[in-house]
CSV table of C-alpha atoms in Angstrom, one decimal:
chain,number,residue,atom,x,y,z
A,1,UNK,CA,-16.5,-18.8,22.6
A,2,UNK,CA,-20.0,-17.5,23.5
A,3,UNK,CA,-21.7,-15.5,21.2
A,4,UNK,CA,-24.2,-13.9,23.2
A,5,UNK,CA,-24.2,-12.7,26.7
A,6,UNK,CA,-21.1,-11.0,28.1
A,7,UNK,CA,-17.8,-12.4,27.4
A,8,UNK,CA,-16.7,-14.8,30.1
A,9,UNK,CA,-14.4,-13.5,32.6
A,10,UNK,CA,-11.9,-16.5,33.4
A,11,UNK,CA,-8.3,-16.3,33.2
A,12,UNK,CA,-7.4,-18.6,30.3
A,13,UNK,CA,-7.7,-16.2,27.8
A,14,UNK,CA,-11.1,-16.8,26.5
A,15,UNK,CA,-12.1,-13.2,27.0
A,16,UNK,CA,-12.2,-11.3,24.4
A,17,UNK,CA,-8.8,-10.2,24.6
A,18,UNK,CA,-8.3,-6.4,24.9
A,19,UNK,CA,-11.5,-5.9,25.5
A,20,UNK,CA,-11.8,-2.8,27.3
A,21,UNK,CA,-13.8,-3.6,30.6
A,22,UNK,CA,-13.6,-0.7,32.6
A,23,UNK,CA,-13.9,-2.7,35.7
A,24,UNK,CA,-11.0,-4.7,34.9
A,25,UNK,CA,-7.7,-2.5,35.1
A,26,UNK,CA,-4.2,-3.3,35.9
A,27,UNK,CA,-1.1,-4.9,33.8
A,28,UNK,CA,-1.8,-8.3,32.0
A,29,UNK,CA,0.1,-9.9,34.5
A,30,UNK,CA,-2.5,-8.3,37.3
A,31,UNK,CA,-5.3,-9.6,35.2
A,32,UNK,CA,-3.5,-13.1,34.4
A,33,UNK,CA,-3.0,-12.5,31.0
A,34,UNK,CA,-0.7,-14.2,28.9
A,35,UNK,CA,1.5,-13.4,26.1
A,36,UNK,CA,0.3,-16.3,24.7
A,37,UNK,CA,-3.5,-16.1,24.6
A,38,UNK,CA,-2.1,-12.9,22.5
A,39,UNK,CA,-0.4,-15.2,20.1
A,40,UNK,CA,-3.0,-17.7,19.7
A,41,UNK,CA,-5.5,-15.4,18.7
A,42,UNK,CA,-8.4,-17.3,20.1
A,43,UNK,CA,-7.3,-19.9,18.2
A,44,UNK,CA,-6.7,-17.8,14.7
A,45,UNK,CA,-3.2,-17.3,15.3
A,46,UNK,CA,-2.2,-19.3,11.8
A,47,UNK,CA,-4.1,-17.1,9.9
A,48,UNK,CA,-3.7,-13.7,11.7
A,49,UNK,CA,0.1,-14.0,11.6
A,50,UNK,CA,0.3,-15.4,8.2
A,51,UNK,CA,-1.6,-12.5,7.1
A,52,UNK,CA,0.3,-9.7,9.2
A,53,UNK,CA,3.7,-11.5,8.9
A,54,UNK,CA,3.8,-11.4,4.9
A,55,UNK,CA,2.6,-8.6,4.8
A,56,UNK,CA,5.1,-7.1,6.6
A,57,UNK,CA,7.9,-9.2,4.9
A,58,UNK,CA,6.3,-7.3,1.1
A,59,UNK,CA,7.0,-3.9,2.6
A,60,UNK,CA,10.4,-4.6,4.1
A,61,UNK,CA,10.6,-6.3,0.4
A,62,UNK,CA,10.0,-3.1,-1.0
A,63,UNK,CA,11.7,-0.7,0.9
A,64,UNK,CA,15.3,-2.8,0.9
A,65,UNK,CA,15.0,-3.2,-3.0
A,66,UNK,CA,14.2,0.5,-3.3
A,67,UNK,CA,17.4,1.4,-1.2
A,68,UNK,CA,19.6,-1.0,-3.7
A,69,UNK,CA,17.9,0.9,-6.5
A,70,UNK,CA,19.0,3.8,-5.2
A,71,UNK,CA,22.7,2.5,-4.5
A,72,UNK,CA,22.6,1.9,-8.1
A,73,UNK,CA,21.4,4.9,-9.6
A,74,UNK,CA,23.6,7.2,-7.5
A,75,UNK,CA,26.5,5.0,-8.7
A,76,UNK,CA,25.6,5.1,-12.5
A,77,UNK,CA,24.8,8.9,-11.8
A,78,UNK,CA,28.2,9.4,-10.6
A,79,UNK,CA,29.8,6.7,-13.8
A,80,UNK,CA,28.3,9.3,-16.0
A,81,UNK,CA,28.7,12.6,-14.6
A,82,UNK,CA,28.2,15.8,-16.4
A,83,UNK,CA,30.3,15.1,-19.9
A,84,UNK,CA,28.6,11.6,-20.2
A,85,UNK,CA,26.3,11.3,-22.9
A,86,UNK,CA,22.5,11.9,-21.8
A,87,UNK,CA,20.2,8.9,-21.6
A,88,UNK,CA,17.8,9.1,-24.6
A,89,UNK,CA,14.8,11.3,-23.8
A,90,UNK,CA,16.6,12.9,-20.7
A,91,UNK,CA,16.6,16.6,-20.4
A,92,UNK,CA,19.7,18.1,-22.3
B,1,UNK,CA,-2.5,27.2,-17.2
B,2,UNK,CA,0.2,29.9,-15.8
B,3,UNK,CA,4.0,29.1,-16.2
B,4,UNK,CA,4.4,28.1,-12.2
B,5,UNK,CA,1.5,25.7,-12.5
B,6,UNK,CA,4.6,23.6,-14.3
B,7,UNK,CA,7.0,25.0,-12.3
B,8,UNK,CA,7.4,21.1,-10.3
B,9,UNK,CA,6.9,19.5,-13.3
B,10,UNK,CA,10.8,19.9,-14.0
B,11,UNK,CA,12.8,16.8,-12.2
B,12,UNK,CA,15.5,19.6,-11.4
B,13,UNK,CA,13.1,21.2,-9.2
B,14,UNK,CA,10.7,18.2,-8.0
B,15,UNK,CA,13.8,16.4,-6.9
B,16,UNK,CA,14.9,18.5,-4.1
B,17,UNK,CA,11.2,18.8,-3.3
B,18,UNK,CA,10.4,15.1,-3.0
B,19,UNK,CA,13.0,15.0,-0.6
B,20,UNK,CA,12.3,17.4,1.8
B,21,UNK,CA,8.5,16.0,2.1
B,22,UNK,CA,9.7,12.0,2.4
B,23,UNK,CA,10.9,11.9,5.7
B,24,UNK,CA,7.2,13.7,7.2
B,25,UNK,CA,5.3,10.9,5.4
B,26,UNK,CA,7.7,8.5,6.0
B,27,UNK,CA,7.3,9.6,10.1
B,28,UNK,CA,3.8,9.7,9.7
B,29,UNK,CA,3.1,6.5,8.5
B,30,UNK,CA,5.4,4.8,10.7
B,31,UNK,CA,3.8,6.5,14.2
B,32,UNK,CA,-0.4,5.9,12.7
B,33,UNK,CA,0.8,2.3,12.3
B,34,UNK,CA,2.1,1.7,15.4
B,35,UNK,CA,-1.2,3.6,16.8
B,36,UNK,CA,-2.9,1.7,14.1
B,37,UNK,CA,-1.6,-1.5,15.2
B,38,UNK,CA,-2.3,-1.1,19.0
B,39,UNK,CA,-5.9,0.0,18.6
B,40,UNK,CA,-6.2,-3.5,16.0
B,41,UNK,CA,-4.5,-6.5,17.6
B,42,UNK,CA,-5.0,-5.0,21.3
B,43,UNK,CA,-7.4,-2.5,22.3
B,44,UNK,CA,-10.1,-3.7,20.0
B,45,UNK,CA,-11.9,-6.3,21.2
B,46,UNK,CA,-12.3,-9.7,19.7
B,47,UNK,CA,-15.5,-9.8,17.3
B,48,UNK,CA,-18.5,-12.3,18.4
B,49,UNK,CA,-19.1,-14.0,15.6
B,50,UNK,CA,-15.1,-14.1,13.5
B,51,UNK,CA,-13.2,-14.4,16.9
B,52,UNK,CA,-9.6,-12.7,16.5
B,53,UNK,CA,-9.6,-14.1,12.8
B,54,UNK,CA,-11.7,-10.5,11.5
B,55,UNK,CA,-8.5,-8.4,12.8
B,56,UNK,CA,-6.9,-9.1,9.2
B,57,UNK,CA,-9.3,-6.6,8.6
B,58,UNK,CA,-6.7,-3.9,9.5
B,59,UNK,CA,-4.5,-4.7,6.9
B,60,UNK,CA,-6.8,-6.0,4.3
B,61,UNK,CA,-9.4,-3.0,4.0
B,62,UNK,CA,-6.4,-0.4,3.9
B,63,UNK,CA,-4.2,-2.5,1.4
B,64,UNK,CA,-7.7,-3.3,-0.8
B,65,UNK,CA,-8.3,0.4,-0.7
B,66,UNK,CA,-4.9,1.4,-1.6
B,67,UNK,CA,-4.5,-0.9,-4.5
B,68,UNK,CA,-7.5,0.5,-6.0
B,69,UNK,CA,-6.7,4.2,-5.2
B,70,UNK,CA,-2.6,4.0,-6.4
B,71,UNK,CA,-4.4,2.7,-10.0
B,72,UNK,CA,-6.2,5.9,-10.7
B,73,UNK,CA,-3.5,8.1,-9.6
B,74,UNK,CA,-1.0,5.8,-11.8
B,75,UNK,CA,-3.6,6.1,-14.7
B,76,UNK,CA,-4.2,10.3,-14.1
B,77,UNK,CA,-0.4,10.9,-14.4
B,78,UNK,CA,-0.5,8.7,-17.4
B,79,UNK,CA,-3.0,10.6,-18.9
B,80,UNK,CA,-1.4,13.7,-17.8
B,81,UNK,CA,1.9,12.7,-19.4
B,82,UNK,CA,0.0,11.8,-22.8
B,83,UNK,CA,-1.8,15.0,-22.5
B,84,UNK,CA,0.9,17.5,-21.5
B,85,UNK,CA,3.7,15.1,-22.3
B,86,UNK,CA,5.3,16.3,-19.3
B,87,UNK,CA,8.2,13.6,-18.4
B,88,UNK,CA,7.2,14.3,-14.2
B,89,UNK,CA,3.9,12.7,-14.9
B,90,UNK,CA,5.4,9.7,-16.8
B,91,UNK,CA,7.9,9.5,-13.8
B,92,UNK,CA,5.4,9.2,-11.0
B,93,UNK,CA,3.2,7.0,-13.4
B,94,UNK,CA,6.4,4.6,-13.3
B,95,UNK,CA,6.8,5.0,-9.1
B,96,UNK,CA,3.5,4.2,-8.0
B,97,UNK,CA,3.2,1.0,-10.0
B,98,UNK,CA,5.4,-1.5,-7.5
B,99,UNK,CA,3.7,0.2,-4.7
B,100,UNK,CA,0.5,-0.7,-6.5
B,101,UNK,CA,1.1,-3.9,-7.2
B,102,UNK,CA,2.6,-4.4,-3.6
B,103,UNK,CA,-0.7,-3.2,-2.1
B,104,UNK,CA,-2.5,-5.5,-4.1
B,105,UNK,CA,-0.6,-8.5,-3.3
B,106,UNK,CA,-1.1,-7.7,0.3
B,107,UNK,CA,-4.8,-7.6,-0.3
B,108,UNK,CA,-4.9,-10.7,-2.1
B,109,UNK,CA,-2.7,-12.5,0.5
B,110,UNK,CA,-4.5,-11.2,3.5
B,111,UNK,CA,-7.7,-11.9,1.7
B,112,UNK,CA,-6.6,-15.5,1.5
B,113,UNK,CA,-5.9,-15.9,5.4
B,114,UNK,CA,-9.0,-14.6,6.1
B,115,UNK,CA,-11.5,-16.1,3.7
B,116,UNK,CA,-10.1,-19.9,4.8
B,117,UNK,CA,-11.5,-19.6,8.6
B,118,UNK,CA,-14.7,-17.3,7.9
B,119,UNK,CA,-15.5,-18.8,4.8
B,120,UNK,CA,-13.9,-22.2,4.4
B,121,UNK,CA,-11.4,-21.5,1.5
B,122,UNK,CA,-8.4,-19.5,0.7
B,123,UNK,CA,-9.8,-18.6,-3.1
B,124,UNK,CA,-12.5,-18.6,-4.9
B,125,UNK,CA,-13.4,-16.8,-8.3
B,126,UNK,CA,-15.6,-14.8,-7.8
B,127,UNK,CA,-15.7,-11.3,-9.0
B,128,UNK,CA,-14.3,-9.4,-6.8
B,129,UNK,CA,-11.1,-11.7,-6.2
B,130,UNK,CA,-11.1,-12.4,-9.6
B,131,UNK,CA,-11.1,-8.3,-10.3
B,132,UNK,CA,-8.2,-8.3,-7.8
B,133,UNK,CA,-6.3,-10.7,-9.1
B,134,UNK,CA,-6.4,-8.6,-12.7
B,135,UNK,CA,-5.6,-5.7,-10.6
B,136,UNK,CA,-2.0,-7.0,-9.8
B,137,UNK,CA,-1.5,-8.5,-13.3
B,138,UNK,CA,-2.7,-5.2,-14.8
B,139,UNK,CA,0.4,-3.5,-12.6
B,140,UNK,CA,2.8,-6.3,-13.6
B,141,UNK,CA,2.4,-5.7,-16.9
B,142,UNK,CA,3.0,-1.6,-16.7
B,143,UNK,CA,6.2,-3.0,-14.7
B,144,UNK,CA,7.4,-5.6,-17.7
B,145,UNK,CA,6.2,-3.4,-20.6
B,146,UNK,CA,8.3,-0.3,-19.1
B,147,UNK,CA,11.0,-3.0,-19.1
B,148,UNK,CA,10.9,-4.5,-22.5
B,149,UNK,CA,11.1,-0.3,-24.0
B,150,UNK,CA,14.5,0.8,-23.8
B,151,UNK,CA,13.5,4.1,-25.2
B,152,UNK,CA,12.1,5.7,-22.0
B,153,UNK,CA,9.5,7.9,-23.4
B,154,UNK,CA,8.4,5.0,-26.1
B,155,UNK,CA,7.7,3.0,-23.0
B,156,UNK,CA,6.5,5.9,-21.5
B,157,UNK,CA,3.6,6.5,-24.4
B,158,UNK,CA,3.1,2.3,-24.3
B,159,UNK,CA,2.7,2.2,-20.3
B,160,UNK,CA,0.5,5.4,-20.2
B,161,UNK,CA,-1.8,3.4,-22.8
B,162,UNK,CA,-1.7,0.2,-21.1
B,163,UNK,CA,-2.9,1.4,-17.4
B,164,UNK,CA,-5.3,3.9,-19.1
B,165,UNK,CA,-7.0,0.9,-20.4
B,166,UNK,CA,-6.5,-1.0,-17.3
B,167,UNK,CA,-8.4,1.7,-15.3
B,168,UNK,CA,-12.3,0.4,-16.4
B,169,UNK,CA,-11.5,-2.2,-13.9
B,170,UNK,CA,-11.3,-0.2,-10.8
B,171,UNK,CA,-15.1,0.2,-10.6
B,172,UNK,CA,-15.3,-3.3,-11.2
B,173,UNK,CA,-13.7,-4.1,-8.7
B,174,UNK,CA,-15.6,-1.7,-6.6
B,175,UNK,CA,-19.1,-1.9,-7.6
B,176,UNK,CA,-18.6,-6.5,-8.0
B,177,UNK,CA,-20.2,-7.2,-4.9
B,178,UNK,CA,-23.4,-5.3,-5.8
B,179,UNK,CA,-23.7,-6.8,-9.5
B,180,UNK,CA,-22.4,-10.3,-8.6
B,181,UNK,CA,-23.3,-12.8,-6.6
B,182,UNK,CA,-20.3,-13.0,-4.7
B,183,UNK,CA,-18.8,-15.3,-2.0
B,184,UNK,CA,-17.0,-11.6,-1.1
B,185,UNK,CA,-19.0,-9.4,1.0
B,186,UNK,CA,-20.4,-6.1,0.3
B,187,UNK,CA,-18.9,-3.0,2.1
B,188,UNK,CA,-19.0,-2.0,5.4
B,189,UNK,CA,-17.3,1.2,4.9
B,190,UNK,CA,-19.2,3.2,2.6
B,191,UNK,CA,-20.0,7.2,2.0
B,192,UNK,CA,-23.5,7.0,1.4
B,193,UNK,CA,-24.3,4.8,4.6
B,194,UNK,CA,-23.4,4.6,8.7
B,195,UNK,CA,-20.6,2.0,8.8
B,196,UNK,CA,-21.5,-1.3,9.9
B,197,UNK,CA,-18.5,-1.9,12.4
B,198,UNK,CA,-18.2,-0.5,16.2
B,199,UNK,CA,-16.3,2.4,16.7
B,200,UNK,CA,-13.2,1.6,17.8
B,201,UNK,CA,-12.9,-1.0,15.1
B,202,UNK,CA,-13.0,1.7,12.4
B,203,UNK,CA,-10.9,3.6,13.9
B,204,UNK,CA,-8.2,1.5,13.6
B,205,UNK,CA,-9.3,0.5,10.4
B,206,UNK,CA,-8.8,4.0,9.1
B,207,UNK,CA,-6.0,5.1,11.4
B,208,UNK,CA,-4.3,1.8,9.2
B,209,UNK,CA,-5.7,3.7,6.1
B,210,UNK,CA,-4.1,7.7,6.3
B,211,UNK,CA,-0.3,4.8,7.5
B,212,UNK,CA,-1.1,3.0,3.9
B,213,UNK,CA,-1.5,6.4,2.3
B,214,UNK,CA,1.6,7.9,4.0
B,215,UNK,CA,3.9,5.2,3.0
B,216,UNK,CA,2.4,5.0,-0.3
B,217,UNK,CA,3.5,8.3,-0.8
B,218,UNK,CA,6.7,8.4,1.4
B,219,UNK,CA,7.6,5.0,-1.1
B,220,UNK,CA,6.4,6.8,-4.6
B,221,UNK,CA,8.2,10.0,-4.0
B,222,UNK,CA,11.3,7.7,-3.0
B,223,UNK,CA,10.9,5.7,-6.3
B,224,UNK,CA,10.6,8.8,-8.3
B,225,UNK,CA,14.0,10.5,-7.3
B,226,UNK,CA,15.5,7.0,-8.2
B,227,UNK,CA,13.6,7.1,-11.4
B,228,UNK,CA,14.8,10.4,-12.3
B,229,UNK,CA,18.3,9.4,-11.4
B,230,UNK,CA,18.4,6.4,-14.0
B,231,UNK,CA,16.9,8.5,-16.4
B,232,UNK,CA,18.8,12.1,-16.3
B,233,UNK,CA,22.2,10.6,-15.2
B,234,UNK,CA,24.1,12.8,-17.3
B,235,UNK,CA,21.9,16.2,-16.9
B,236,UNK,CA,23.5,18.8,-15.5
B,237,UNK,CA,21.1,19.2,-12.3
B,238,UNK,CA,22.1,15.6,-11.3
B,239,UNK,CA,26.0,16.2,-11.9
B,240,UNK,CA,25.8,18.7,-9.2
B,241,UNK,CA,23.7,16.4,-6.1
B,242,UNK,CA,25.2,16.6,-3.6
B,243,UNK,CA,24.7,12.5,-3.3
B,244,UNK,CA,26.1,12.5,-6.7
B,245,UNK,CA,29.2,14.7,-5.6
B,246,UNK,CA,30.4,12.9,-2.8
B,247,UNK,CA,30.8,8.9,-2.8
């Protein structure tokens, strides 16, 4: 990768990719992208994805054990109904 | 203090509220990080010096920021629920945690698979990961003390306590790279100076942020209806729910 000077313009992937030439317009196929160069993240792929993946696999983490949660707590709530005993330090 | 100032502070009332708002965040967050997204992994453009590595950046800064942010809105309900002894404020106290501590994982993690290609190693302890890391075992142990207390309010007095306490370590987490020597870089983000990042790079960045903030809240207000569930399961408001009504 160069650091200086404008980013090279060949077809491998080695532009910056994304990078939003003005001259350069048309689908990634037109411009002979690949799906990939988008993949391999100049190389950075492991660490992009690694990051982005468990990331995403925590919230999904989250949000399925909230909806067990609530499974639960609508099934207690309904166990208990109105002439159940209130949980100590609920409201009367 | 007039009497409709506490008018939401009942669960009977909150609930229904909470409910109606969820699905906007919810929405919300899901459509700014799709936009989010685009703008960080495709329309930006690959940084000069990190490569494609420095697009972590998209979840880390928004994930950093929200762990941080959840802990002093976790510790003001707490104190809230001391003060008042309102049980709302011990409620949300007890929903934002996991969502806290989530956010903070995320910023560890990501922190990790970032600092091994720009800096050579997943970890190091230095003070700001080291501040992190107490972060998340600060919200672990509001999770396992509400646990351990069967009497809810008892655990809600110890838990208020504990992340009151806990809350001198936000600033040092946000001030460590100026009073350290740290391996962790200072800001580039900051209100009292022009960010150092192009444009469309924080955009995305805080397009990411407001999608963090809207799930953290779409998630909390989730996790409080639940909470109020296990914990007024018997009240007469939650007999009549219409969820509770009809299996």
């Amino acid at each position: 990768m160069s650091a200086a000077g404008p980013p090279a313009l060949d077809n491998e992937g080695t532009r910056p990719w994304g990078a939003a030439h003005s001259a350069v317009r048309g689908t990634y196929k037109q411009r002979g992208r690949k799906m990939s160069s988008f993949f391999a993240m100049s190389g950075y792929g492991f660490y992009v994805w690694s990051a982005y993946g468990v990331a995403a696999l925590a919230l999904a983490v989250e949000l399925f054990g909230l909806r067990s949660r609530r499974r639960a707590a609508l099934a207690e709530a309904r166990l208990a109904g109105p002439d159940a005993p209130p949980v100590p330090g609920a409201a009367e | 203090m007039t009497a409709s100032w506490f008018k939401f502070a009942s669960p009977a009332t909150f609930y229904p509220l909470a409910g109606r708002l969820i699905p906007w965040f919810a929405v919300a967050a899901a459509v700014l990080a799709i936009v989010g997204l685009y703008i960080g992994l495709v329309a930006a453009p690959t940084d000069a010096q990190q490569g494609d590595a420095y697009r972590i950046i998209f979840i880390h800064v928004p994930a950093a920021w929200m762990s941080m942010f959840l802990y002093v809105v976790m510790a003001g309900w707490s104190a809230a629920a001391l003060g008042f002894n309102t049980r709302l404020s011990a409620m949300m106290a007890q929903a934002i945690a996991p969502t806290g501590a989530v956010m903070t994982f995320i910023a560890l993690w990501t922190g990790a698979f970032w600092g091994r290609p720009t800096w050579g190693t997943y970890w190091a302890w230095d003070a700001r990961m080291t501040s992190e890391l107490i972060l998340l075992f600060l919200y672990l142990g509001v999770i396992a003390l509400r646990n351990a207390i069967d009497d809810p309010r008892r655990a809600d007095r110890a838990c208020g306590v504990l992340a009151l306490t806990g809350v001198v370590n936000v600033p040092i987490i946000y001030f460590s790279v100026y009073w350290w020597n740290t391996l962790h870089q200072g800001s580039s983000v900051s209100l009292t100076k022009a960010p150092a990042m192009a444009a469309i790079m924080l955009t995305g960045m805080l397009i990411m942020s407001v999608a963090a903030w809207c799930y953290a809240i779409a998630v909390s207000l989730a996790r409080v209806r639940i909470i109020m569930l296990e914990r007024e399961r018997g009240a007469g408001w939650v007999a009549t729910l219409r969820e509770v009504r009809t299996a």
